[in-house]
GROMACS .gro file of C-alpha atoms in nm:
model
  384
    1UNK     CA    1  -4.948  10.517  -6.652
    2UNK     CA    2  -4.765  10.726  -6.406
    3UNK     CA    3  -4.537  10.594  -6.140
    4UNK     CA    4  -4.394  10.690  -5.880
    5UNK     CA    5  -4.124  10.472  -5.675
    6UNK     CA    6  -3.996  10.601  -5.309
    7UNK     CA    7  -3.619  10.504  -5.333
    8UNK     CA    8  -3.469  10.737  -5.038
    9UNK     CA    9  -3.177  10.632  -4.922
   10UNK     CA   10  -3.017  10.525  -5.252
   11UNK     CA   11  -2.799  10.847  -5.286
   12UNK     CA   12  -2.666  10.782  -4.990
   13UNK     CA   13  -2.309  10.660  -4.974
   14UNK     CA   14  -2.332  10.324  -4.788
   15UNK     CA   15  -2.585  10.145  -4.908
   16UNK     CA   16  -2.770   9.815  -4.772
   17UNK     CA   17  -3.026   9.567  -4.797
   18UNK     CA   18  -3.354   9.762  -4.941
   19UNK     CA   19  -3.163  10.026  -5.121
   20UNK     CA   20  -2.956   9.765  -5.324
   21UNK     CA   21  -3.308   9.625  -5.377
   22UNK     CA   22  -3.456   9.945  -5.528
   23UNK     CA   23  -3.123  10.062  -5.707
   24UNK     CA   24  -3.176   9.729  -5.892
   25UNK     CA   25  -3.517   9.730  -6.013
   26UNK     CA   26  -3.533  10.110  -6.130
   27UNK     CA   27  -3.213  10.026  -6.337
   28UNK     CA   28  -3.404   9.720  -6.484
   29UNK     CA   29  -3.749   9.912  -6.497
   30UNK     CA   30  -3.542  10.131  -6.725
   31UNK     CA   31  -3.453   9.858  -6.977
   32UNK     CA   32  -3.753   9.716  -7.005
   33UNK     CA   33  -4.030   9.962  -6.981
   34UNK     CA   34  -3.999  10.269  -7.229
   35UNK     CA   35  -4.360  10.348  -7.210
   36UNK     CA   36  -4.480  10.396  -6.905
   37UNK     CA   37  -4.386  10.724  -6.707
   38UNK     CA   38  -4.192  10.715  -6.367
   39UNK     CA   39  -4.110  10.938  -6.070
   40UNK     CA   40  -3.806  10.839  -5.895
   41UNK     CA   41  -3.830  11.017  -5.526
   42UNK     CA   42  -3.509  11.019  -5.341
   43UNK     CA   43  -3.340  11.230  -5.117
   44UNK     CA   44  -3.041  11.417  -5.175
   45UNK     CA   45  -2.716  11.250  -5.113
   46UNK     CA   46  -2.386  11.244  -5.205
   47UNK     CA   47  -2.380  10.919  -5.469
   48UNK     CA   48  -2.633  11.086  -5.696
   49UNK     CA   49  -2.461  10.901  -5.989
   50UNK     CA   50  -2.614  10.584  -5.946
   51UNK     CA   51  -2.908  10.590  -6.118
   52UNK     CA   52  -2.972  10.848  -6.448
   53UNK     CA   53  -3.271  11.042  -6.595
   54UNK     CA   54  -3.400  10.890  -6.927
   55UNK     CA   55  -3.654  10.980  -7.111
   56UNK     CA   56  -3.957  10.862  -6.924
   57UNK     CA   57  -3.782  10.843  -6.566
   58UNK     CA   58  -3.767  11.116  -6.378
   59UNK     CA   59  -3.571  11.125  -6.028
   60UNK     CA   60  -3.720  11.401  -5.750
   61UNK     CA   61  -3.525  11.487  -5.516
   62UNK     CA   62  -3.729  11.556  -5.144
   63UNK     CA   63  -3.564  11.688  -4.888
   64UNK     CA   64  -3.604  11.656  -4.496
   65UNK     CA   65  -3.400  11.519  -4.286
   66UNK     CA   66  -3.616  11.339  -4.059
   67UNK     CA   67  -3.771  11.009  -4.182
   68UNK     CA   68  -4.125  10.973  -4.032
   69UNK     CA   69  -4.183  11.355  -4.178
   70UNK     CA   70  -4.028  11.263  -4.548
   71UNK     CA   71  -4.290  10.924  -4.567
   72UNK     CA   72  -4.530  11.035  -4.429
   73UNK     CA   73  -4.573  11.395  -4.518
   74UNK     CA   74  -4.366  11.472  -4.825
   75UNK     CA   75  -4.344  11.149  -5.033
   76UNK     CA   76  -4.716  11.159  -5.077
   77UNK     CA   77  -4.774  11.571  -5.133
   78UNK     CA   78  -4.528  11.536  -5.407
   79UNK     CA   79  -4.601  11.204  -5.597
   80UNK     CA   80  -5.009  11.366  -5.591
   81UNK     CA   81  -4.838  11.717  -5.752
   82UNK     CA   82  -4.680  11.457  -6.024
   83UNK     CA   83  -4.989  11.295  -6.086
   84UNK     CA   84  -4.868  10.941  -5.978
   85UNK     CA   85  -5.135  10.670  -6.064
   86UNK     CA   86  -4.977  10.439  -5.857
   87UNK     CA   87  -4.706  10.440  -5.553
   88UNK     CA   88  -4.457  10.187  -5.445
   89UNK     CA   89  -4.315  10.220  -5.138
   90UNK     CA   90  -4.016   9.972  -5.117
   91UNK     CA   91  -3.894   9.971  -4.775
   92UNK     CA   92  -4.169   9.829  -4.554
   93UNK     CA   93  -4.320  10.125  -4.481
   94UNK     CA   94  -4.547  10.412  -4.623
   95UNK     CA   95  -4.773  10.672  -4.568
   96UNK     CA   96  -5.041  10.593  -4.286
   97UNK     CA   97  -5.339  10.767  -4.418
   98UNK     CA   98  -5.312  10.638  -4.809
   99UNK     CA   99  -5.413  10.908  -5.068
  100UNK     CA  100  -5.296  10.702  -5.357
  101UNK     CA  101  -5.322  10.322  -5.500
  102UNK     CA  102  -5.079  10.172  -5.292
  103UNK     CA  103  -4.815   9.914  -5.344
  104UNK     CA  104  -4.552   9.837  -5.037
  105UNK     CA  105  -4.292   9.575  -5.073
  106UNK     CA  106  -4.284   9.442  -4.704
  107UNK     CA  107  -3.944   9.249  -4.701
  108UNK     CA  108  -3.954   9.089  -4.370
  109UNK     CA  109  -4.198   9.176  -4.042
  110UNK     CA  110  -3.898   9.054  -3.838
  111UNK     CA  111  -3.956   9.400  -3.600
  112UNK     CA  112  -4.298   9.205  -3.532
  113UNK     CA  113  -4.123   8.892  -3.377
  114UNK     CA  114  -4.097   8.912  -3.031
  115UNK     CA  115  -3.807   8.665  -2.990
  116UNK     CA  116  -3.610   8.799  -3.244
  117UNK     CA  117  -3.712   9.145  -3.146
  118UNK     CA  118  -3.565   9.061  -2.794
  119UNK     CA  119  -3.225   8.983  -2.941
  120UNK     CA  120  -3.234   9.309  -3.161
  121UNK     CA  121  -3.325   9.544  -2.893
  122UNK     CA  122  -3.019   9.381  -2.605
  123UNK     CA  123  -2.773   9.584  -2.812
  124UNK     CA  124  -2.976   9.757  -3.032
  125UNK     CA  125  -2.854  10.140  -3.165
  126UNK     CA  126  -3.112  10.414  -3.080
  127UNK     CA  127  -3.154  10.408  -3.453
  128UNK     CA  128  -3.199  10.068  -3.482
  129UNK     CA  129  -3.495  10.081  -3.180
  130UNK     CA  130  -3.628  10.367  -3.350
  131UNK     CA  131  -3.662  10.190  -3.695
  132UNK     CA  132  -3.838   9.911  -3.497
  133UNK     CA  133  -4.063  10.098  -3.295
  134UNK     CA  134  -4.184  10.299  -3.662
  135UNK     CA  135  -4.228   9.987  -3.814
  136UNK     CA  136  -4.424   9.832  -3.516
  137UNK     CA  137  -4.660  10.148  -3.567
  138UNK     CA  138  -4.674  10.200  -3.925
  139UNK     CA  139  -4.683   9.813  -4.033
  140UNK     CA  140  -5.022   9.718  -3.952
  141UNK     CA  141  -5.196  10.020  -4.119
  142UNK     CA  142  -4.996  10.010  -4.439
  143UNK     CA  143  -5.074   9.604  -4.471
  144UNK     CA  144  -5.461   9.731  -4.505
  145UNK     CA  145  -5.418  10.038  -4.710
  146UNK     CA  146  -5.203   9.901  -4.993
  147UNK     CA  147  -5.349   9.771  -5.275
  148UNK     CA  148  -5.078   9.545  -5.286
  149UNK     CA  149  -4.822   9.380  -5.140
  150UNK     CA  150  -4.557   9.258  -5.211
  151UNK     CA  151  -4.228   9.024  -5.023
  152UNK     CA  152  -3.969   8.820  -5.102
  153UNK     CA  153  -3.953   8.448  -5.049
  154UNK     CA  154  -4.260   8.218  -5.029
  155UNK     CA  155  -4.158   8.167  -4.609
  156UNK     CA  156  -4.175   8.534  -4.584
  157UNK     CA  157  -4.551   8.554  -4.808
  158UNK     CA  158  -4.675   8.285  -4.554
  159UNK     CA  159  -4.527   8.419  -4.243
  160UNK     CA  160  -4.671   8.781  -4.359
  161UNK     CA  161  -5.013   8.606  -4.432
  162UNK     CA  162  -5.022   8.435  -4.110
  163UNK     CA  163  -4.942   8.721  -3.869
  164UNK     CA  164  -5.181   8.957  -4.074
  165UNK     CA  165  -5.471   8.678  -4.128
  166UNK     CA  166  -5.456   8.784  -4.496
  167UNK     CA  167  -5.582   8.575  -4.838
  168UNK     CA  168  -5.308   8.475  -5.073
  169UNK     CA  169  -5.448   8.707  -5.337
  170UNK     CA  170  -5.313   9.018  -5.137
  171UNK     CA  171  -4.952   8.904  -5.121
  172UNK     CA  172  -4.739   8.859  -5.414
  173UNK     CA  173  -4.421   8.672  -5.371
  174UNK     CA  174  -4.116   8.846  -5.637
  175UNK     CA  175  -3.764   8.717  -5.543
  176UNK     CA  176  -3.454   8.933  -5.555
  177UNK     CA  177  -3.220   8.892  -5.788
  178UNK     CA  178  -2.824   8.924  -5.818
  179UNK     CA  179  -2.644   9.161  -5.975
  180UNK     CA  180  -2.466   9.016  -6.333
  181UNK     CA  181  -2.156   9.215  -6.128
  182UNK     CA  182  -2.162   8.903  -5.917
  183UNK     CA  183  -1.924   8.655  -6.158
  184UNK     CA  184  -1.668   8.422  -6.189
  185UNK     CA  185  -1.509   8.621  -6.456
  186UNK     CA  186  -1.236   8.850  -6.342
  187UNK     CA  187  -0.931   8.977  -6.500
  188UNK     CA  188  -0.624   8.882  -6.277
  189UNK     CA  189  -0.488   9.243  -6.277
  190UNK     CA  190  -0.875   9.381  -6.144
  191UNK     CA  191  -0.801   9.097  -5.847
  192UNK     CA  192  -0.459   9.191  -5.789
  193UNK     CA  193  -0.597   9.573  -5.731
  194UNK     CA  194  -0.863   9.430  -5.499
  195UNK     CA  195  -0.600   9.246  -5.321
  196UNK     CA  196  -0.375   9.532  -5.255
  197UNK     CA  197  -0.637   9.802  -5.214
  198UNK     CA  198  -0.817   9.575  -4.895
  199UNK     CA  199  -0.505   9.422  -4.815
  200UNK     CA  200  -0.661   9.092  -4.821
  201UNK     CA  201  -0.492   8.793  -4.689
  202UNK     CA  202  -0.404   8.488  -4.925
  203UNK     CA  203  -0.631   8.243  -4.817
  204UNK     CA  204  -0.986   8.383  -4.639
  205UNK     CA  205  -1.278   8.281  -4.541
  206UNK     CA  206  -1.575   8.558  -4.540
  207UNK     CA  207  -1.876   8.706  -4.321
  208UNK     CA  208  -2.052   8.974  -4.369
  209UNK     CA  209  -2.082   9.055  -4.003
  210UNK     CA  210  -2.291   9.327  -3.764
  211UNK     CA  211  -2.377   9.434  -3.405
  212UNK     CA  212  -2.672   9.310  -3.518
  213UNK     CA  213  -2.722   8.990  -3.316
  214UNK     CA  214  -2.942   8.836  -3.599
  215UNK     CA  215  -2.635   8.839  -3.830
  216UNK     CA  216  -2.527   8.563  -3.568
  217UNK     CA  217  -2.151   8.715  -3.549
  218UNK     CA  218  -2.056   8.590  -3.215
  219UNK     CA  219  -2.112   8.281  -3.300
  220UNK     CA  220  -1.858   8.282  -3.639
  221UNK     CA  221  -1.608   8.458  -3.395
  222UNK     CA  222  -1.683   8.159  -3.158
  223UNK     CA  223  -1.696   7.856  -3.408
  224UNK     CA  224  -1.374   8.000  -3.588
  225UNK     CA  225  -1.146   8.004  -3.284
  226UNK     CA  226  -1.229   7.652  -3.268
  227UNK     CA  227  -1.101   7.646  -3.648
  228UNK     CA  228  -0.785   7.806  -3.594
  229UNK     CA  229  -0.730   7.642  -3.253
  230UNK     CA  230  -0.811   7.234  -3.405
  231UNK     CA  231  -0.638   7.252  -3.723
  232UNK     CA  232  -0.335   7.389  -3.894
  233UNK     CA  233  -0.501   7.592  -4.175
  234UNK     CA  234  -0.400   7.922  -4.282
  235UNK     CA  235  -0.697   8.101  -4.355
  236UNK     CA  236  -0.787   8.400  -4.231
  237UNK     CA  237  -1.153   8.562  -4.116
  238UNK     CA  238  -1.265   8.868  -4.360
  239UNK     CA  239  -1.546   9.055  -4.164
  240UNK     CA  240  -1.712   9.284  -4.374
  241UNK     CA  241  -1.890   9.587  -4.198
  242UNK     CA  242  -1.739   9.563  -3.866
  243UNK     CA  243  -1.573   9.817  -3.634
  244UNK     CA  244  -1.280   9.729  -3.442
  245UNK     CA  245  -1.410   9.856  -3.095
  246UNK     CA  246  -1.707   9.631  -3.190
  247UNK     CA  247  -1.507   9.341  -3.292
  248UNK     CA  248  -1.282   9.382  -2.961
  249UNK     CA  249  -1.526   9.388  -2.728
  250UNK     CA  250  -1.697   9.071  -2.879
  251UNK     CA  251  -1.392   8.843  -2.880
  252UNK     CA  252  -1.356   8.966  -2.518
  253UNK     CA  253  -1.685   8.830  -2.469
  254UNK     CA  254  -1.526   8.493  -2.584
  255UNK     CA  255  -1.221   8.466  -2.419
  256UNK     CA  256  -1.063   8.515  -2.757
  257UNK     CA  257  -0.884   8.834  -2.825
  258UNK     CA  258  -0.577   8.645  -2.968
  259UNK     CA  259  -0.823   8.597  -3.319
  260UNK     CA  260  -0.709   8.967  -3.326
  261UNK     CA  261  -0.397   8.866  -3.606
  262UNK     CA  262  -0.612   8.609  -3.761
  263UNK     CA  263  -0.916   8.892  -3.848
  264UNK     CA  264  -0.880   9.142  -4.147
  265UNK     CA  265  -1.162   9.415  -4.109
  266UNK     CA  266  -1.266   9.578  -4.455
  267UNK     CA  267  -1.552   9.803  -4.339
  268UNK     CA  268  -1.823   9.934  -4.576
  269UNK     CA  269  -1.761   9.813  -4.970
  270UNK     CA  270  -1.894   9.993  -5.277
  271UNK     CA  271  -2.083   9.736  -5.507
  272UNK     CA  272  -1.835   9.750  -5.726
  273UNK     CA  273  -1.544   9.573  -5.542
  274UNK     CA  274  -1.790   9.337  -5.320
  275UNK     CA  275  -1.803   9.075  -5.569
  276UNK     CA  276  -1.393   9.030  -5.654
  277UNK     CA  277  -1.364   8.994  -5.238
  278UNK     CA  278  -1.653   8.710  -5.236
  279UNK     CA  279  -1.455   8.514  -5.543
  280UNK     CA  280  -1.124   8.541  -5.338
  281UNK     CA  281  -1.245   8.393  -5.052
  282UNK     CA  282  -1.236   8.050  -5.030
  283UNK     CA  283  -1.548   7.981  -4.842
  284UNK     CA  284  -1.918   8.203  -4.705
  285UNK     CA  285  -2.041   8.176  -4.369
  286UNK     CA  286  -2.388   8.332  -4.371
  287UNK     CA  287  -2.547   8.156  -4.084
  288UNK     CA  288  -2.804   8.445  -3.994
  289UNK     CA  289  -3.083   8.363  -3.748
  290UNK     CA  290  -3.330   8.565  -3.944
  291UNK     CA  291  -3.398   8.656  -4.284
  292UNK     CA  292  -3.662   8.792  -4.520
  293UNK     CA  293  -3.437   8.679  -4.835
  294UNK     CA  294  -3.053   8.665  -4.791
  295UNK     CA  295  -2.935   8.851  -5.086
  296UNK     CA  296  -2.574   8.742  -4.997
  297UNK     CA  297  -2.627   8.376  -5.022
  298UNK     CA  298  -2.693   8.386  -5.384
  299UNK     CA  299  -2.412   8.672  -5.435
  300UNK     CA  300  -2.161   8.392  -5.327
  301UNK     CA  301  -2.273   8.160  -5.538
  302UNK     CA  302  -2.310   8.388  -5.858
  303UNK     CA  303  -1.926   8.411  -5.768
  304UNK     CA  304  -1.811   8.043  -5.737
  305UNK     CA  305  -1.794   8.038  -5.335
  306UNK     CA  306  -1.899   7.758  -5.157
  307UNK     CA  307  -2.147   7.868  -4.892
  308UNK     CA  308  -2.265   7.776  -4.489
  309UNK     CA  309  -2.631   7.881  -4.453
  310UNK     CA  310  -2.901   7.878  -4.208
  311UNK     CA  311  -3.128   7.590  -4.193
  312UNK     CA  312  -3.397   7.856  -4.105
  313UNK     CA  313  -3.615   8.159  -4.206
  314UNK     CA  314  -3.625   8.223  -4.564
  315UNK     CA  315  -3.244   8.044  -4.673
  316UNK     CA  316  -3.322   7.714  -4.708
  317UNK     CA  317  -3.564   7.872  -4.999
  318UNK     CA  318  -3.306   8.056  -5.127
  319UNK     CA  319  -3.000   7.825  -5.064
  320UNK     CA  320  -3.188   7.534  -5.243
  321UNK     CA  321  -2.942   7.213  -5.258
  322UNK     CA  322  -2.705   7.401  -5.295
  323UNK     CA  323  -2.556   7.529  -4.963
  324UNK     CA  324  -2.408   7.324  -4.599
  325UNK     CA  325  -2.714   7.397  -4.390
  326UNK     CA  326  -2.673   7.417  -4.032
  327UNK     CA  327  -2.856   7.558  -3.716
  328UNK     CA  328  -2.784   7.888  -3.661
  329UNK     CA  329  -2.743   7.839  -3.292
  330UNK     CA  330  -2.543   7.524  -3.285
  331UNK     CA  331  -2.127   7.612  -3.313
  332UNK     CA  332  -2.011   7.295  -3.343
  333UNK     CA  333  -2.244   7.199  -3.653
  334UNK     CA  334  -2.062   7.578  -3.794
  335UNK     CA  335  -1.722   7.423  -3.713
  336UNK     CA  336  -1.776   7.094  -3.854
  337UNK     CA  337  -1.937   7.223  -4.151
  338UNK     CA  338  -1.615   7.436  -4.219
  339UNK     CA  339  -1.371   7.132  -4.163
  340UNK     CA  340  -1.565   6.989  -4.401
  341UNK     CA  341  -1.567   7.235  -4.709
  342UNK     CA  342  -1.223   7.290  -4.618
  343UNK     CA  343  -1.044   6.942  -4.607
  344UNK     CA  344  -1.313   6.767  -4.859
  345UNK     CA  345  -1.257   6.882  -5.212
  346UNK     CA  346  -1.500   6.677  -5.436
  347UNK     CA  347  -1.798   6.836  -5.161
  348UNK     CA  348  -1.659   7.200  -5.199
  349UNK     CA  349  -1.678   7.185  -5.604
  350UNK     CA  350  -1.982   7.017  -5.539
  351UNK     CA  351  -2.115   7.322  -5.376
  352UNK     CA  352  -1.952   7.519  -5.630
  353UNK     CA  353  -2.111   7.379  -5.934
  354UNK     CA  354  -2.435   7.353  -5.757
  355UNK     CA  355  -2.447   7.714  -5.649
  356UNK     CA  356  -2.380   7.893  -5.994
  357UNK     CA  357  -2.666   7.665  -6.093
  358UNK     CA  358  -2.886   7.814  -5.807
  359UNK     CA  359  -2.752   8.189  -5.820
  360UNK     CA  360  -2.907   8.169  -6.214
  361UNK     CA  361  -3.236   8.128  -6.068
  362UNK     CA  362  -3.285   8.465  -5.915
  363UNK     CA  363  -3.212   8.758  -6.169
  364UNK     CA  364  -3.294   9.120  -6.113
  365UNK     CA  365  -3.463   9.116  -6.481
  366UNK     CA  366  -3.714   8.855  -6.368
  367UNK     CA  367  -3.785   9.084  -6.066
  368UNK     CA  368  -3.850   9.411  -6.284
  369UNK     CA  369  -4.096   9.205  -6.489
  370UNK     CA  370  -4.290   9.063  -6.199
  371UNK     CA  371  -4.307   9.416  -6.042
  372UNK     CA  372  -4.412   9.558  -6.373
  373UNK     CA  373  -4.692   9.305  -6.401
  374UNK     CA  374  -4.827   9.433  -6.023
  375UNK     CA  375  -4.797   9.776  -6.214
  376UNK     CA  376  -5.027   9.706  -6.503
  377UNK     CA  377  -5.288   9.473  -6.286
  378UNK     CA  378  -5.352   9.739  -6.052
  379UNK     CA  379  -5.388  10.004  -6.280
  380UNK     CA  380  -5.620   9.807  -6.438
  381UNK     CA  381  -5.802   9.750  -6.181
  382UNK     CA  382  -5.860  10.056  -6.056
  383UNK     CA  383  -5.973  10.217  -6.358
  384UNK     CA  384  -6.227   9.951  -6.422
   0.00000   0.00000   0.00000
């Protein structure tokens, strides 16, 4: 069987969501299948490192800059010269007119949602409206051309199903996994260079923050002045993935730009320090409005960090027993919740031992081995 796997944007230097997603199933596809042949279709970037050729993977480098034009044009001219058997395209999108079996992992159809879209598009990038306004187009088409799909949590599977009018059989649930990166196990010297390389304070609490409103930012900025105002703890805020302009602007918005000297911004992080800067911190806030999966949730965890969560979307799923729930849109549950972990011991270890528990339960193995089973059905299938 021949494969071939659309994995842009993972040479690219800052790397998110989806492309952590891919990264980490083509590096387990490669440990467990030695059989099969695969096609690895990228385009160029500067971290070209990440992944390597073995003997029955094979990365292809496409070029063109524009997106729409590489997806729609070149992915499928090229994985049809390579004799591809099957396609998956990973990032909620693919070719409109389908010249190949099909499988699209569709993480989340959040760009369908016209509430959260509303949110998204008030202070939205031009990229970011673009993305939605391709995936609004594309979407539909691609749910009826692929053989299969595939998504991430069983909330996203039904909420897929439901807005689509689609029979179970034609979604596959597969969580994602966490990295065996993401530990308790750390050597004090590798902490100490995290320390001093991010300049982290001593005692922090952690959010991995964006302009996008979804992330639910504002409302961390908001619930943590309370924090620092109401009690006479030390910690810090860690934002990860913020700009200070950005960050400025927003605590203006709150009547709170003396958080300034209480904030440490760290920017982007490559994989490889992420996980020492979640096991410093002494506590997660992760209270998104939206999500297809929440990857970082179970990250924490993996890393003995007690976590706040969203009561909503897809993290209750993921978060099991083993995270403070809250509303997303309610501060003062935020607040209370971190007064809580904070000052109450016995809960935080609680959360702790729970959550290394619960982080076990999602492994990027287990994902490569589900995928590879939608691999061999389908090519069984069609060559019935």
């Amino acid at each position: 069987m021949k494969i071939g796997i659309e994995a842009q944007r993972i040479f690219r230097p800052n790397k998110h969501g989806m492309d952590r997603v891919v990264l980490e199933l083509i590096k387990k596809l490669q440990e467990l299948d030695k059989v099969n042949e695969y096609f690895i279709f990228v385009k160029p970037g500067q971290d070209n490192l990440v992944i390597q050729e073995t003997s029955n993977f094979k990365i292809i480098e496409i070029t063109g800059a524009f997106y729409p034009w590489w997806e729609q044009v070149k992915l499928q001219k090229t994985a049809k010269f390579y004799k591809c058997d099957i396609l998956h395209c990973t990032s909620n999108t693919a070719p409109y007119l389908k010249k190949l079996p099909l499988i699209t992992t569709l993480h989340d159809i959040i760009f369908s949602e016209e509430k959260v879209l509303k949110v998204l598009t008030s202070n939205a990038s031009l990229y970011q409206k673009f993305g939605n306004l391709y995936r609004r187009i594309i979407v539909s088409k691609v749910v009826k051309n692929s053989n299969t799909l595939l998504t991430v949590s069983n909330f996203e599977k039904n909420n897929i199903s439901h807005y689509f009018q689609l029979k179970d059989k034609n979604i596959q649930t597969v969580y994602n996994g966490v990295s065996e990166n993401f530990t308790t196990n750390f050597n004090p010297e590798q902490l100490e260079e995290v320390i001093q390389k991010y300049k982290l304070p001593k005692e922090y609490i952690f959010h991995i923050a964006n302009s996008d409103p979804r992330k639910n930012t504002k409302r961390v900025l908001v619930a943590f002045n309370e924090f620092t105002q109401k009690t006479n703890r030390s910690h810090k805020l860690v934002l990860l993935g913020y700009k200070e302009n950005d960050l400025r602007v927003m605590l203006q918005e709150i009547d709170a730009t003396h958080l300034l000297e209480h904030i440490s911004l760290l920017g982007y992080i490559p994989d490889n320090d992420l996980p020492a800067i979640y096991y410093l911190s002494k506590l997660f806030l992760f209270p998104s409005l939206r999500e297809g999966f929440g990857i970082p949730v179970i990250e924490a965890m993996a890393c003995g960090v007690p976590v706040i969560t969203s009561n909503a979307s897809s993290m209750p799923e993921v978060a099991g027993n083993a995270a403070h729930l809250i509303h997303p849109e309610n501060v003062e549950e935020l607040y209370n919740a971190m007064i809580k972990i904070t000052s109450d011991a016995k809960y935080k270890n609680q959360l702790i031992e729970k959550g290394l528990l619960q982080s076990k339960k999602f492994s990027w193995q287990n994902t490569a081995k589900q995928v590879l089973e939608q691999y061999k059905k389908l090519h069984k299938e069609i060559n019935l």
